[in-house]
């Protein structure tokens, strides 16, 4: 008797699986939504493209920071090198005002300038509200 019930249940499920997609594809007799009135279109405004002259004048693979580097204060420490892994144990080698070389970790100070952070090619020093980027010497 249970085998007969199983066959009946499988037959009903199979019939449902075949008929339901057909009913959904044929659509119902329900009311279709009324078409909406078209809304007025706003005109598109073309944004003016910037001139390309500035793009052609900048260096392709160079750091465009030469203007910043020229504006360094005279008493800013001179960066000699960066040693170690950035973010872990890197130190900056700086030449002080008296000509000696010191190794500074982030947070240490020399000649009134505090080493704020290190980058791969520069060191950032702060003194009060003043912040300067001291690049590595080209070599």
Coordinates of C-alpha atoms in Angstrom, one line a residue:
X1 CA 0.0 0.0 0.0
X2 CA 2.8 2.4 0.8
X3 CA 4.4 1.9 -2.7
X4 CA 1.1 3.0 -4.3
X5 CA 1.0 6.2 -2.1
X6 CA 4.6 6.9 -3.1
X7 CA 3.7 6.6 -6.8
X8 CA 0.7 8.9 -6.4
X9 CA 2.8 11.5 -4.5
X10 CA 5.6 11.4 -7.2
X11 CA 2.9 11.7 -9.9
X12 CA 1.3 14.7 -8.3
X13 CA 4.7 16.4 -7.7
X14 CA 5.7 15.7 -11.4
X15 CA 2.5 17.1 -12.7
X16 CA 2.9 20.2 -10.5
X17 CA 6.5 20.6 -11.8
X18 CA 5.4 20.5 -15.4
X19 CA 2.2 22.5 -15.2
X20 CA 3.3 25.4 -12.9
X21 CA 5.9 26.8 -15.3
X22 CA 3.4 26.6 -18.2
X23 CA 0.8 28.5 -16.1
X24 CA 3.3 31.2 -15.2
X25 CA 4.5 31.6 -18.8
X26 CA 0.9 31.9 -20.2
X27 CA 0.1 34.7 -17.8
X28 CA -2.9 35.2 -15.6
X29 CA -6.2 36.9 -16.2
X30 CA -5.3 39.7 -13.8
X31 CA -5.4 43.3 -14.8
X32 CA -2.4 44.6 -16.5
X33 CA -0.8 47.8 -15.0
X34 CA -1.8 51.0 -16.8
X35 CA 1.0 52.6 -18.8
X36 CA 2.5 55.6 -17.0
X37 CA 2.6 59.0 -18.6
X38 CA 6.1 59.7 -19.9
X39 CA 8.0 62.1 -17.8
X40 CA 9.8 65.1 -19.4
X41 CA 13.4 64.4 -20.1
X42 CA 16.0 66.7 -18.7
X43 CA 18.7 67.6 -21.1
X44 CA 22.2 66.2 -20.5
X45 CA 24.9 68.8 -20.0
X46 CA 28.3 68.1 -21.4
X47 CA 31.1 68.7 -18.9
X48 CA 33.9 70.6 -20.5
X49 CA 37.1 68.5 -20.7
X50 CA 40.1 70.0 -19.0
X51 CA 43.0 71.1 -21.3
X52 CA 45.7 68.4 -21.8
X53 CA 48.6 70.8 -21.7
X54 CA 49.2 70.2 -18.0
X55 CA 49.3 66.5 -18.6
X56 CA 51.9 66.8 -21.3
X57 CA 54.1 69.1 -19.2
X58 CA 54.4 66.9 -16.1
X59 CA 57.1 64.2 -15.9
X60 CA 56.1 60.7 -16.9
X61 CA 58.0 58.7 -14.3
X62 CA 59.3 61.3 -12.0
X63 CA 58.1 62.7 -8.7
X64 CA 56.4 66.0 -9.3
X65 CA 57.6 67.2 -5.9
X66 CA 60.5 69.3 -7.0
X67 CA 58.6 72.5 -6.1
X68 CA 57.9 71.2 -2.6
X69 CA 61.6 70.2 -2.2
X70 CA 62.9 73.6 -3.2
X71 CA 60.8 75.2 -0.4
X72 CA 62.5 73.3 2.5
X73 CA 63.4 75.5 5.4
X74 CA 67.2 76.0 5.8
X75 CA 67.3 74.4 9.2
X76 CA 65.5 71.2 8.2
X77 CA 67.6 68.1 8.7
X78 CA 69.2 66.7 5.6
X79 CA 68.2 63.1 4.9
X80 CA 71.2 60.8 4.2
X81 CA 69.4 57.5 3.9
X82 CA 66.7 55.2 5.2
X83 CA 67.6 51.8 6.7
X84 CA 65.3 48.9 7.7
X85 CA 61.8 47.8 6.8
X86 CA 59.2 50.6 6.5
X87 CA 56.5 50.1 9.1
X88 CA 58.6 47.8 11.2
X89 CA 62.1 48.9 12.2
X90 CA 63.1 51.6 9.7
X91 CA 65.3 54.4 10.8
X92 CA 66.3 57.6 9.0
X93 CA 69.9 58.7 8.8
X94 CA 70.0 62.5 9.0
X95 CA 72.8 65.0 9.0
X96 CA 72.4 67.5 11.8
X97 CA 73.2 71.2 11.8
X98 CA 76.7 70.5 13.3
X99 CA 77.6 68.0 10.5
X100 CA 77.2 64.7 12.5
X101 CA 75.0 61.9 11.3
X102 CA 72.3 60.4 13.6
X103 CA 69.8 57.6 13.2
X104 CA 66.3 58.6 14.1
X105 CA 63.3 56.4 14.7
X106 CA 59.8 57.7 14.1
X107 CA 58.9 60.1 17.0
X108 CA 62.5 61.1 17.8
X109 CA 63.7 64.7 17.3
X110 CA 66.8 66.4 16.0
X111 CA 67.5 70.2 15.9
X112 CA 63.8 70.9 16.9
X113 CA 62.4 68.7 14.1
X114 CA 60.5 65.6 15.0
X115 CA 60.5 62.6 12.6
X116 CA 56.8 62.1 11.8
X117 CA 56.9 59.3 9.3
X118 CA 59.0 57.6 6.6
X119 CA 58.3 56.8 3.0
X120 CA 60.4 54.8 0.5
X121 CA 62.0 58.0 -0.9
X122 CA 61.5 60.7 1.8
X123 CA 61.1 61.5 5.5
X124 CA 58.4 63.7 6.9
X125 CA 59.4 66.1 9.7
X126 CA 57.2 68.3 11.9
X127 CA 57.9 71.3 14.0
X128 CA 54.9 72.8 15.6
X129 CA 52.3 73.2 12.8
X130 CA 55.0 73.1 10.1
X131 CA 55.3 69.8 8.1
X132 CA 58.1 69.3 5.5
X133 CA 59.0 66.4 3.2
X134 CA 62.7 65.9 3.0
X135 CA 63.6 63.7 0.0
X136 CA 66.5 61.3 -0.3
X137 CA 69.4 62.8 -2.2
X138 CA 69.5 61.9 -5.8
X139 CA 72.4 59.6 -6.5

